[in-house]
Short mmCIF file of C-alpha atoms and ligand atoms in Angstrom, two decimals:
data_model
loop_
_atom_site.label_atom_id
_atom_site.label_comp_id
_atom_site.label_asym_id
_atom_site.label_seq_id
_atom_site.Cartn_x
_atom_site.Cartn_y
_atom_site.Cartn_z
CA UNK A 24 0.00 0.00 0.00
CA UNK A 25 1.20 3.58 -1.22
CA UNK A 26 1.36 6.60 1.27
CA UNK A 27 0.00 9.93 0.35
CA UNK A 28 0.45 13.14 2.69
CA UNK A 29 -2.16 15.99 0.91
CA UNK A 30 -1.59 19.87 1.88
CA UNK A 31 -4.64 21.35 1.59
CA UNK A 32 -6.83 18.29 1.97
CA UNK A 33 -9.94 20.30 3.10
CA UNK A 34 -9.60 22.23 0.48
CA UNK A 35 -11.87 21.43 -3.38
CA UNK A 36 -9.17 19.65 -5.16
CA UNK A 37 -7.54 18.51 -2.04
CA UNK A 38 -10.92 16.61 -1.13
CA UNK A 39 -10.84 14.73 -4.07
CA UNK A 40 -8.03 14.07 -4.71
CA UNK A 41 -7.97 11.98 -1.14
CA UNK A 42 -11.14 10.32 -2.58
CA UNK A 43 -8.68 9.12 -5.66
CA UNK A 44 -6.04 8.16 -3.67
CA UNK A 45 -8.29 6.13 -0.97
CA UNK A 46 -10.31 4.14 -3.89
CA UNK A 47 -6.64 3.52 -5.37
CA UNK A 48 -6.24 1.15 -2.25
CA UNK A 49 -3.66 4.32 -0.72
CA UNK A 50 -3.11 5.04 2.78
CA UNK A 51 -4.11 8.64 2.62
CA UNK A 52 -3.13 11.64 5.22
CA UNK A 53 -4.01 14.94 4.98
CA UNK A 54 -2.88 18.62 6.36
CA UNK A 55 -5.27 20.52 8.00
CA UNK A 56 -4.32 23.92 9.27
CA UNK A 57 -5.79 24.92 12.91
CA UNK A 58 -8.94 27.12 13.39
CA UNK A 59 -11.21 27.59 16.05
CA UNK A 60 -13.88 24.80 14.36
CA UNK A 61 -12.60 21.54 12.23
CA UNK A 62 -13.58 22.26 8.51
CA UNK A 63 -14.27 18.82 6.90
CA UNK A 64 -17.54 19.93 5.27
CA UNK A 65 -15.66 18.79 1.53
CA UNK A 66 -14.72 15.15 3.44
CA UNK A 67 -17.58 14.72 4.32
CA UNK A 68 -19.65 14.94 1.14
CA UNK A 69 -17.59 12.76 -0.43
CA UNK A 70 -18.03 10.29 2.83
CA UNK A 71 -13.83 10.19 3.50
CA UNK A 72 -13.75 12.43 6.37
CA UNK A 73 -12.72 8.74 8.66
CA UNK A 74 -10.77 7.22 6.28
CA UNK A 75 -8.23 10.12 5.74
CA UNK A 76 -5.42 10.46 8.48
CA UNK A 77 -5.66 14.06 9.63
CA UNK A 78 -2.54 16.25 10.75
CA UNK A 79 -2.50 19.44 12.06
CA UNK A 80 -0.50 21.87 9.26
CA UNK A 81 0.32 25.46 8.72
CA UNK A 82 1.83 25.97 5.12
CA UNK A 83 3.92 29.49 7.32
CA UNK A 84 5.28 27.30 10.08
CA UNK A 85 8.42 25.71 8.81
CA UNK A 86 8.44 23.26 12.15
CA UNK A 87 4.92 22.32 11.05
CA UNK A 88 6.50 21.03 7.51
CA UNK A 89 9.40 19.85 9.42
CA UNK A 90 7.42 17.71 11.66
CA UNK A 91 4.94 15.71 8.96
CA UNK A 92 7.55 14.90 7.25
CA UNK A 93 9.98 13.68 9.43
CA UNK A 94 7.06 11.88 11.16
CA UNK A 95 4.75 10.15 8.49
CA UNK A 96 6.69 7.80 6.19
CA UNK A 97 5.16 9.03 2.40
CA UNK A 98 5.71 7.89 -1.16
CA UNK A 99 3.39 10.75 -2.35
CA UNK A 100 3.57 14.27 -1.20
CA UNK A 101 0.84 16.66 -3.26
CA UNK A 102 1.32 20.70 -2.34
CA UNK A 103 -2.58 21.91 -2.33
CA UNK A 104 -2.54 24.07 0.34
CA UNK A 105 -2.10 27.74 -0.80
CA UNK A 106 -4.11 31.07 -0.46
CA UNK A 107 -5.86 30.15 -3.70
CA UNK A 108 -7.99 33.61 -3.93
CA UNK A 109 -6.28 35.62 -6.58
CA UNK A 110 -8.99 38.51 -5.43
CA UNK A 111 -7.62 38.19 -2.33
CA UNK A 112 -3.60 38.81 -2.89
CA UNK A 113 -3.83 41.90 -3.07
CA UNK A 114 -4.91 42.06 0.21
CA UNK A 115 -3.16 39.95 1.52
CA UNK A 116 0.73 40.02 -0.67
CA UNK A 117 2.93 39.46 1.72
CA UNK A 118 0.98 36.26 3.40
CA UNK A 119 0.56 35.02 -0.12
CA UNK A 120 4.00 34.83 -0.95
CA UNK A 121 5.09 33.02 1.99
CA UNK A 122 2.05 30.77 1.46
CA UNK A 123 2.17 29.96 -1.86
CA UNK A 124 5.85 30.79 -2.73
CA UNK A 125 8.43 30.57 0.42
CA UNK A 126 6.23 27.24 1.87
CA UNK A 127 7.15 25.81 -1.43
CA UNK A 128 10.80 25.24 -0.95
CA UNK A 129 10.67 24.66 3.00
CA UNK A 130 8.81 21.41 1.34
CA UNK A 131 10.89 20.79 -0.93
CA UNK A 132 14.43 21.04 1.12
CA UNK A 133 12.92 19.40 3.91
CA UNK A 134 11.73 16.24 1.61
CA UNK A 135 15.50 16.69 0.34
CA UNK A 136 16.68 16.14 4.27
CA UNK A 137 14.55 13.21 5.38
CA UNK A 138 12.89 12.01 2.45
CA UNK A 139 14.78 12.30 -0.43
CA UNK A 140 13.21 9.57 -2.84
CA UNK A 141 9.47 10.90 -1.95
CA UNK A 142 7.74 12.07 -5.32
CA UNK A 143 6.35 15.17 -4.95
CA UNK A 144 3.50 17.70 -6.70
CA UNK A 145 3.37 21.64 -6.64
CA UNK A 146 0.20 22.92 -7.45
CA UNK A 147 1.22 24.98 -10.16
CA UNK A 148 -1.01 27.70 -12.11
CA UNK A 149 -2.48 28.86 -15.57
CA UNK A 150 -2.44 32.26 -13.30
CA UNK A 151 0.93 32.98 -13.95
CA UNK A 152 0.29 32.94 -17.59
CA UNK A 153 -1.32 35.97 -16.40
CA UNK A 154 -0.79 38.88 -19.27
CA UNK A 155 -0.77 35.79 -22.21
CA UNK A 156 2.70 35.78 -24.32
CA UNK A 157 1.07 33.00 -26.80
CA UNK A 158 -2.68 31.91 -27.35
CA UNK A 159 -2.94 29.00 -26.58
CA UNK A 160 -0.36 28.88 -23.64
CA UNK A 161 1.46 25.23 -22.99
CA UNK A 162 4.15 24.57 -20.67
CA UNK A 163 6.95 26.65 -22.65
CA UNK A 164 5.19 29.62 -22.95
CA UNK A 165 6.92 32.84 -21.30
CA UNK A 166 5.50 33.44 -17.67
CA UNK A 167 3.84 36.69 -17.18
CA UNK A 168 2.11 37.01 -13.53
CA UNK A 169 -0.56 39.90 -12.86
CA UNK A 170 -1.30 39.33 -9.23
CA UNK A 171 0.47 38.94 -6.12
CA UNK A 172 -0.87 35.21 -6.50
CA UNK A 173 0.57 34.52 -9.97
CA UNK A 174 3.66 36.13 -8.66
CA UNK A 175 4.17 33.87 -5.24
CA UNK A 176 3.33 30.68 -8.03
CA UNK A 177 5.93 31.25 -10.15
CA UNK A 178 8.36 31.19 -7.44
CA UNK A 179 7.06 27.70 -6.41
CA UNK A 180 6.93 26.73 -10.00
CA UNK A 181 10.71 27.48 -10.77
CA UNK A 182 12.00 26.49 -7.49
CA UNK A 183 10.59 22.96 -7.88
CA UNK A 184 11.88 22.66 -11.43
CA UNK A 185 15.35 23.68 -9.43
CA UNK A 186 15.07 20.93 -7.09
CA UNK A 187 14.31 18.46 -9.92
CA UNK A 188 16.98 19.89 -11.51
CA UNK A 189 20.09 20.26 -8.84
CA UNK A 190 18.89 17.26 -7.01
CA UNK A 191 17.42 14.67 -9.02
CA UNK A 192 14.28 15.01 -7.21
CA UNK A 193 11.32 13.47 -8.51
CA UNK A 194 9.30 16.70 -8.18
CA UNK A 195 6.71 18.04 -10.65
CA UNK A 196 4.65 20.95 -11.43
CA UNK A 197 0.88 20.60 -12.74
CA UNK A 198 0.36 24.16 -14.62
CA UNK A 199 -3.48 23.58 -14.07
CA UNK A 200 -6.01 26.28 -15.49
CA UNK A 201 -9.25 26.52 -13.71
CA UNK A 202 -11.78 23.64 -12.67
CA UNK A 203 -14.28 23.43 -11.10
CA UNK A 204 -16.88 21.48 -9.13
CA UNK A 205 -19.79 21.78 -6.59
CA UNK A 206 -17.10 21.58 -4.15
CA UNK A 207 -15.92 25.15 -5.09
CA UNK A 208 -15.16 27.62 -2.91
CA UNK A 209 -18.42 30.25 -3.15
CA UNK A 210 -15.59 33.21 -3.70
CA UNK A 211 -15.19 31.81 -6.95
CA UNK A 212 -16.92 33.02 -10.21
CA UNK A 213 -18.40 30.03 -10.77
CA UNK A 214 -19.67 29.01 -7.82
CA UNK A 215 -20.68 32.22 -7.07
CA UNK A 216 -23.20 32.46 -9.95
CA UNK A 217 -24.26 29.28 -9.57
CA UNK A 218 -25.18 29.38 -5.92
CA UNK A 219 -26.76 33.23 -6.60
CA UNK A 220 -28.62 31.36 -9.79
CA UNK A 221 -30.20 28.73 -7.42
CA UNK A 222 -30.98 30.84 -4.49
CA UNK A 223 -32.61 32.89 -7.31
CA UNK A 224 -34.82 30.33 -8.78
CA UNK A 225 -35.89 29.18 -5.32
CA UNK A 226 -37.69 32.31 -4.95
CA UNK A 227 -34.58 34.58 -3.98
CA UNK A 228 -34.69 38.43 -5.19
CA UNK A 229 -31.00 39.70 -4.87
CA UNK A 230 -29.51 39.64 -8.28
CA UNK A 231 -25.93 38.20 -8.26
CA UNK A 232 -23.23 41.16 -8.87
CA UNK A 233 -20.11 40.44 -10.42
CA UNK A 234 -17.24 41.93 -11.77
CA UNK A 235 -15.34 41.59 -15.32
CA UNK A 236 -17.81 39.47 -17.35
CA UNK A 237 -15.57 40.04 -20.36
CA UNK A 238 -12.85 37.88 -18.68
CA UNK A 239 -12.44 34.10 -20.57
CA UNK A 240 -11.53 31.01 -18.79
CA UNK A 241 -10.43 27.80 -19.88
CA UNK A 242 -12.69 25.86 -17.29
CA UNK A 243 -12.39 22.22 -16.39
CA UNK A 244 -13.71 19.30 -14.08
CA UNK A 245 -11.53 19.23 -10.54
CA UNK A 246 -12.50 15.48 -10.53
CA UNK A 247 -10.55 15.16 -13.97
CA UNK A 248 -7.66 17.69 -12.85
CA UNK A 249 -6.71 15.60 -9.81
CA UNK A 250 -6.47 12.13 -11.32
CA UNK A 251 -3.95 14.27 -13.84
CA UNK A 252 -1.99 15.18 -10.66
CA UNK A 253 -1.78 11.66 -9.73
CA UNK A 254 -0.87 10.14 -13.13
CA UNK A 255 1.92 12.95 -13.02
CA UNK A 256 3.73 11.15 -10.13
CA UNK A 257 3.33 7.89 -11.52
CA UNK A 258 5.69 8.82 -14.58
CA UNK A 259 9.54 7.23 -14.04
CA UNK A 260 10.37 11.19 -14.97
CA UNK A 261 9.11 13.68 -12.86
CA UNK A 262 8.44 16.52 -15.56
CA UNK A 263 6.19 19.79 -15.41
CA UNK A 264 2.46 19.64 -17.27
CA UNK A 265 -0.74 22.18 -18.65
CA UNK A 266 -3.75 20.41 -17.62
CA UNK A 267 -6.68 22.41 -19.52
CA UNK A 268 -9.89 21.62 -22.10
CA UNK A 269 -8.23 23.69 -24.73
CA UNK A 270 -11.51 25.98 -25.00
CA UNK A 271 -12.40 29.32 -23.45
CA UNK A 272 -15.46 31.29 -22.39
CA UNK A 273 -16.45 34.63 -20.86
CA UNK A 274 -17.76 34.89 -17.41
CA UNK A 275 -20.95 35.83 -19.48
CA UNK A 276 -21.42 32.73 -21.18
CA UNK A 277 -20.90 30.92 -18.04
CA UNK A 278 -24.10 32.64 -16.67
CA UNK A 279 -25.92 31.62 -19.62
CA UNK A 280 -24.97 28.41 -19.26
CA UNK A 281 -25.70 28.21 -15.43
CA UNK A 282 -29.19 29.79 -16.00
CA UNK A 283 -30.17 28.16 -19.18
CA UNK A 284 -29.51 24.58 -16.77
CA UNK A 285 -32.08 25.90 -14.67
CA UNK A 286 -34.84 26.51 -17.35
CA UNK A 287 -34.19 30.26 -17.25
CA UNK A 288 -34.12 32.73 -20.17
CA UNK A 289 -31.73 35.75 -19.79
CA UNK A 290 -32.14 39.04 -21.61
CA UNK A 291 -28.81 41.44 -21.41
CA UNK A 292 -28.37 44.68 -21.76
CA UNK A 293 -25.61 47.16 -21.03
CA UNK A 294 -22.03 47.48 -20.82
CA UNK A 295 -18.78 47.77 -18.83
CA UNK A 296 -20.14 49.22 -14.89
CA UNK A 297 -24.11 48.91 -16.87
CA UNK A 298 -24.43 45.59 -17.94
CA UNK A 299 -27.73 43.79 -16.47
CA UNK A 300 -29.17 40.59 -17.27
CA UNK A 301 -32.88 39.98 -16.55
CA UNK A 302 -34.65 36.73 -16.57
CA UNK A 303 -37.46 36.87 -18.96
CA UNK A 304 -39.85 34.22 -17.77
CA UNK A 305 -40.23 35.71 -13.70
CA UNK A 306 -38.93 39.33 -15.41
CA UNK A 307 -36.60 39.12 -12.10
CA UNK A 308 -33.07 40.73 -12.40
CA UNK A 309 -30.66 38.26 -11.87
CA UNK A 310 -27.38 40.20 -12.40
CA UNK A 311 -25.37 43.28 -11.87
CA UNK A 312 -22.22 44.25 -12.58
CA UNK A 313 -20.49 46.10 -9.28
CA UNK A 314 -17.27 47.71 -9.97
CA UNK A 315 -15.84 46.73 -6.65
CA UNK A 316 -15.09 43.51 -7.88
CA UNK A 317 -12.75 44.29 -10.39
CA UNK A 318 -9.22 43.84 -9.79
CA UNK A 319 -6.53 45.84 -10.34
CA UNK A 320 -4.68 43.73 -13.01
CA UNK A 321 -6.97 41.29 -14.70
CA UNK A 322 -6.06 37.64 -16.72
CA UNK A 323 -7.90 38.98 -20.11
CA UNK A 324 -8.00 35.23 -21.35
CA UNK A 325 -6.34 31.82 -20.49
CA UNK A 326 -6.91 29.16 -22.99
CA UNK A 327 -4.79 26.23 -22.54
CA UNK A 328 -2.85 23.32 -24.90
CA UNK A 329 -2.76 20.26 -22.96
CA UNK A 330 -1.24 17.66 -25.64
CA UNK A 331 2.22 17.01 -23.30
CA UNK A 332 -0.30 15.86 -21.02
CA UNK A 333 -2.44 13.97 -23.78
CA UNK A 334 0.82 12.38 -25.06
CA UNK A 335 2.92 11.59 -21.75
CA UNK A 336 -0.23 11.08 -19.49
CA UNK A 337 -2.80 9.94 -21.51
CA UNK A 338 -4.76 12.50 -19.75
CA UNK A 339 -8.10 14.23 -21.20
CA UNK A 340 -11.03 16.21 -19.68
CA UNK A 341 -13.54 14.16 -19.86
CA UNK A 342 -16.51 17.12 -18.95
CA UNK A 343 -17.33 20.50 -20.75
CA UNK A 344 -18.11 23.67 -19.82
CA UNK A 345 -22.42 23.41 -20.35
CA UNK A 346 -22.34 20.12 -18.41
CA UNK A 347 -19.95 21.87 -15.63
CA UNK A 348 -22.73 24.65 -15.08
CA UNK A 349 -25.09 22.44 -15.13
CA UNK A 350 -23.40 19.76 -12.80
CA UNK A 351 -22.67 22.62 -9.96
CA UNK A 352 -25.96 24.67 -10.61
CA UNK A 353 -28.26 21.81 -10.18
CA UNK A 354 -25.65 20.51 -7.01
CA UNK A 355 -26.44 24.05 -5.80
CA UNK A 356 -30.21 24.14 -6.71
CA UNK A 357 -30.38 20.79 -4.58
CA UNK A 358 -28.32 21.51 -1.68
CA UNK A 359 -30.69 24.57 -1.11
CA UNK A 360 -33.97 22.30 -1.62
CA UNK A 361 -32.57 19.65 0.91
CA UNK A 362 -31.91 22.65 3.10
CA UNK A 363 -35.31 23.85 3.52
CA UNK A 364 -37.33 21.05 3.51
CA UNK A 365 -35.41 18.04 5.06
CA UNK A 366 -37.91 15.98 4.25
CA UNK A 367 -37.55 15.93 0.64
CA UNK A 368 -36.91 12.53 -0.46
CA UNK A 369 -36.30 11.44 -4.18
CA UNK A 370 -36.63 8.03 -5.03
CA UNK A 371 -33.14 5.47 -5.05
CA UNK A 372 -33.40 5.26 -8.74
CA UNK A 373 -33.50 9.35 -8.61
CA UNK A 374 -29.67 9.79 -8.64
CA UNK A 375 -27.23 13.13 -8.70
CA UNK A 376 -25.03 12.14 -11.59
CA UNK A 377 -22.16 9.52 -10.91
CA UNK A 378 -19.42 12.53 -10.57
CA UNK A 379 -20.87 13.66 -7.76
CA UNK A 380 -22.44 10.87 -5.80
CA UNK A 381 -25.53 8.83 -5.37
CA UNK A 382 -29.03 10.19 -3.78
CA UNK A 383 -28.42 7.95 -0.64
CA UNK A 384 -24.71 8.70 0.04
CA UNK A 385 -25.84 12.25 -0.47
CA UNK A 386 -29.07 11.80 1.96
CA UNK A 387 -26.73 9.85 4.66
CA UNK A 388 -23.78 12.55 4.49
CA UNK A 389 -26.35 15.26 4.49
CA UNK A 390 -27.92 13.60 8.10
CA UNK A 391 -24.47 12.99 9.63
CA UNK A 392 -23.06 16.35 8.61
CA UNK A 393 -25.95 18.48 9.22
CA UNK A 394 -26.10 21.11 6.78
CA UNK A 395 -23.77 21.54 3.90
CA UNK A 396 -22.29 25.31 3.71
CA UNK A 397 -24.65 26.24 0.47
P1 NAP B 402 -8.98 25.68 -2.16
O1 NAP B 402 -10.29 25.00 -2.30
O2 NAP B 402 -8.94 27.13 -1.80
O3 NAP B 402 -8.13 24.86 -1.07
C1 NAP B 402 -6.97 25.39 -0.49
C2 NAP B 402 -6.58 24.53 0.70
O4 NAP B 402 -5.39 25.09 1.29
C3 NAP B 402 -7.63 24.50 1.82
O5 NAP B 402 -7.64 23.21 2.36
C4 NAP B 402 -7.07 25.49 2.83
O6 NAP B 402 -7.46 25.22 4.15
C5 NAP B 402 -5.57 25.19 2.69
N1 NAP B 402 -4.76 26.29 3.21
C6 NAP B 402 -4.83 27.59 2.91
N2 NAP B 402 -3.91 28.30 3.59
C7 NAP B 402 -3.24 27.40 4.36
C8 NAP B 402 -2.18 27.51 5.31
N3 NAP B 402 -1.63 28.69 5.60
N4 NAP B 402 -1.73 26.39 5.90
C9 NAP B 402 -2.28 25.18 5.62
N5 NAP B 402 -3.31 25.01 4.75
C10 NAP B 402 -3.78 26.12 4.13
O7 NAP B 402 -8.11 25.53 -3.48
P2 NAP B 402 -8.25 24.44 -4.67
O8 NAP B 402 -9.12 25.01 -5.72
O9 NAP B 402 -8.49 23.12 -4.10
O10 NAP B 402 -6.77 24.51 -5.29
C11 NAP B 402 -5.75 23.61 -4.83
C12 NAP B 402 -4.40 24.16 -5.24
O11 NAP B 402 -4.34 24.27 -6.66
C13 NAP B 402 -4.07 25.56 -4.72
O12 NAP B 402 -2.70 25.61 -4.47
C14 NAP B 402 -4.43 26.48 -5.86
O13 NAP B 402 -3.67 27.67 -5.77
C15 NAP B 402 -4.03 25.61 -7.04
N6 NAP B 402 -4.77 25.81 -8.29
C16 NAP B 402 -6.12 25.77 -8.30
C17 NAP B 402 -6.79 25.90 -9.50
C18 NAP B 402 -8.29 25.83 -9.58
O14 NAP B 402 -8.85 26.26 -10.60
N7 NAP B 402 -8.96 25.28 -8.60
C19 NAP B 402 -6.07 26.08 -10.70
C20 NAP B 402 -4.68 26.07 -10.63
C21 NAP B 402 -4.03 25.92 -9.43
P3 NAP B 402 -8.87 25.78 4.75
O15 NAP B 402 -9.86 24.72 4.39
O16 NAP B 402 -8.57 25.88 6.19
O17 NAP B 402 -9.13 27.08 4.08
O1 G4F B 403 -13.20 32.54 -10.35
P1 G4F B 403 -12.06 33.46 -10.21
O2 G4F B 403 -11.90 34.16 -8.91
O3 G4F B 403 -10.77 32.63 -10.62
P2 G4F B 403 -9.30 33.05 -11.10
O4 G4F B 403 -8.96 34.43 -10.72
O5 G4F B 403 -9.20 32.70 -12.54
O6 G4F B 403 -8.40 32.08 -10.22
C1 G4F B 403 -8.69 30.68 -10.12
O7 G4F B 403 -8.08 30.00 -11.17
C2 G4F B 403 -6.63 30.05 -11.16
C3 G4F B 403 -6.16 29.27 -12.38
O8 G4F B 403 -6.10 30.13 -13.49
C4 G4F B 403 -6.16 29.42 -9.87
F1 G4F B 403 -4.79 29.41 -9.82
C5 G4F B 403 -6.69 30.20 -8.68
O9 G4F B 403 -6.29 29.56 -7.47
C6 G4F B 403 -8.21 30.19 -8.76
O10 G4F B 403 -8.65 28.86 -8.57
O11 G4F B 403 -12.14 34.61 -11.33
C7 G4F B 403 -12.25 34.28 -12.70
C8 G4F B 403 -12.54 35.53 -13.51
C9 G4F B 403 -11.59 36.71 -13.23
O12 G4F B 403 -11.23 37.28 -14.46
C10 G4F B 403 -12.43 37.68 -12.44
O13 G4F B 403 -12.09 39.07 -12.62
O14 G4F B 403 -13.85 35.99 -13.15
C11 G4F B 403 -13.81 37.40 -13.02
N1 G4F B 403 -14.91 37.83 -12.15
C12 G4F B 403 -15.90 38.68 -12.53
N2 G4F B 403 -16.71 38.90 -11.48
C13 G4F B 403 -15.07 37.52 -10.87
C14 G4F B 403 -16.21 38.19 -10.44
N3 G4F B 403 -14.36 36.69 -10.05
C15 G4F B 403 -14.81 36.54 -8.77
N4 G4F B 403 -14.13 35.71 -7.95
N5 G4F B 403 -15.91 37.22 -8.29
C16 G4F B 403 -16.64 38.06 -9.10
O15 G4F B 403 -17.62 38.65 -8.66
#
């Protein structure tokens, strides 16, 4: 049996990931930084919250890195953990680089003390494509970070191709662009219309304001993106990789997507600070654009070629954009019906799609848990 220690285990990817790892027969143990209430909500959707080992980790505390490692014998080590907001680096700069840049190498030379033959995975980021040198952009194209986010990433990215480099470690970077799931974080675009959408079409009022809806995304499946993470580690070469769908969309057509899932009709009108949408069955308006969620450098477009990953990995996304939005907007529509009347009860033969899970692991985590955050 295969160890795995997970930063960031609590966190979307990190969740299930662990699920990937436990059904692969690993032993599976997970960081989880302190706060005043134990976050497992993600573990326990999927129903691993027991079967992951959990370890108290802070990304800034270099004894904290020191400690895991030294401690928990691993084949496997996967860097989630980061301050994954890019809104929020600009807030927060210098904890973001020491998060998501300086933690990096305190991993990496502390694997290179105790552990030198454990394979290791830096979360890695289309972000730092930031201001694109090349359309679309693949693992050689020139790095060019907007945010204090991208910025801290690129340090981690080049310091663990150093390490591979000077000493032979078997360390790799995923360059990942977006995915998604209904285990998003609700800061996020995506799951931020598609939890305003449902709240919406169970009789809600506020319409959902946003930022940049000119912005495109390349936007993939997290439950695809992490079994890429693990096939990267199971390569005799540890090599860097672009995990993407190779298509892009606007923030817009997201919404449309989201909405048109939900049976709705939009209308838009407007631009820039303007732009509206309006629903035009209930006539209810369902978004607004509020300037104070632009940012002060934006990431016009990412659109990413994943055919290393195709070639070395035999890796492929296996779901697009319109079933995404649909996937997390129903996930969201449901969560919100469950919430309000517990009692709802679809039949056994009524199931959530297999990506997600079935009605009755749903109903049991949903009893044991009490309510999801939604
Ligand atoms: P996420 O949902 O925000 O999860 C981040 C995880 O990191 C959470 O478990 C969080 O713990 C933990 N964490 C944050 N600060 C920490 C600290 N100081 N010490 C210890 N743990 C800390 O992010 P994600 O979407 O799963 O992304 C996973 C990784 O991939 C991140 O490094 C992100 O930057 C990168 N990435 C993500 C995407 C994407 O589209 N999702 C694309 C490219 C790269 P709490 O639960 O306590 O907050
Ligand atoms: O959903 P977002 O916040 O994701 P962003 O900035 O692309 O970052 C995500 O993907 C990166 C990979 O490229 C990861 F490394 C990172 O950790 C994170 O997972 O914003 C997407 C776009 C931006 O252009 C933003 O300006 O949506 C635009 N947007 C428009 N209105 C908004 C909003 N974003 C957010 N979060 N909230 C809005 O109201």
């Amino acid at each position: 049996m295969k160890t795995a220690f997970i930063t960031g285990v609590t966190g979307q990817d990190g969740a299930y990931l662990a699920k990937l790892l436990l059904d692969k027969g690993y032993d599976v143990h997970g960081g989880v930084r302190r706060s005043s209430q134990p976050e497992t909500t993600r573990l326990d959707l999927l129903g691993i919250t027991n079967a992951v080992t959990l370890h108290d980790f802070e990304l800034t505390e270099p004894n904290s890195i020191s400690r895991v490692i030294r401690d928990i014998p691993m084949d496997e080590f996967y860097n989630l953990a980061a301050q994954s907001f890019v809104g929020a680096s600009w807030e927060l700069p210098v904890y973001t680089a020491d998060a998501d840049g300086m933690a990096v190498v305190k991993i990496l030379d502390t694997l290179r003390t105790f552990r030198p033959e454990t394979r290791f995975y830096q979360a890695s980021t289309s972000e730092m494509f930031g201001l694109v040198q090349e359309v679309p952009q693949s693992e050689t194209t020139r790095l060019y970070p907007r945010s204090p986010y991208g910025v801290a990433k690129v340090y981690g990215h080049y310091i663990t191709m150093n390490y591979r480099e000077s000493f032979g470690m078997h360390a790799s970077s995923g360059i990942l662009f977006n995915h998604e799931s209904p285990l998003r974080g609700t800061d996020f675009v995506t799951r931020k219309i598609t939890l305003g959408l449902a709240k919406l079409a169970h009789g809600g009022a506020t319409p959902i304001e946003l930022g940049n809806m000119d912005a495109k995304r390349d936007w993939g499946y997290a439950g695809d993106y992490v079994e890429g993470m693990w096939r990267m580690l199971q390569q005799d070469q540890a090599d860097d990789y672009v995990l993407a769908t190779g298509e892009t969309f606007t923030i817009r057509q997201f919404f449309d997507f989201a909405a048109e899932a939900l049976g709705m009709q939009l209308e838009w009108a407007g631009t820039g600070p303007d732009e509206i949408a309006v629903d035009v069955k209930s006539g209810k308006r369902v978004m607004q654009v509020n300037p104070k969620f632009y940012r002060p450098a934006e990431v016009d477009l990412l659109i990413g070629d994943a055919s290393k990953a195709h070639r070395k990995l035999g890796w492929r996304p296996t779901v697009a954009v319109k079933e995404l939005a649909a996937m997390m907007v129903q996930f969201d529509y449901d969560m919100l019906a469950l919430h309000r009347s517990p009692q709802i009860s679809k039949s056994p033969d009524d199931q959530l799609p297999h990506y997600i899970w079935t009605q009755d692991e749903f109903a049991s985590q949903h009893s044991q848990t009490g309510s999801a955050r939604c």
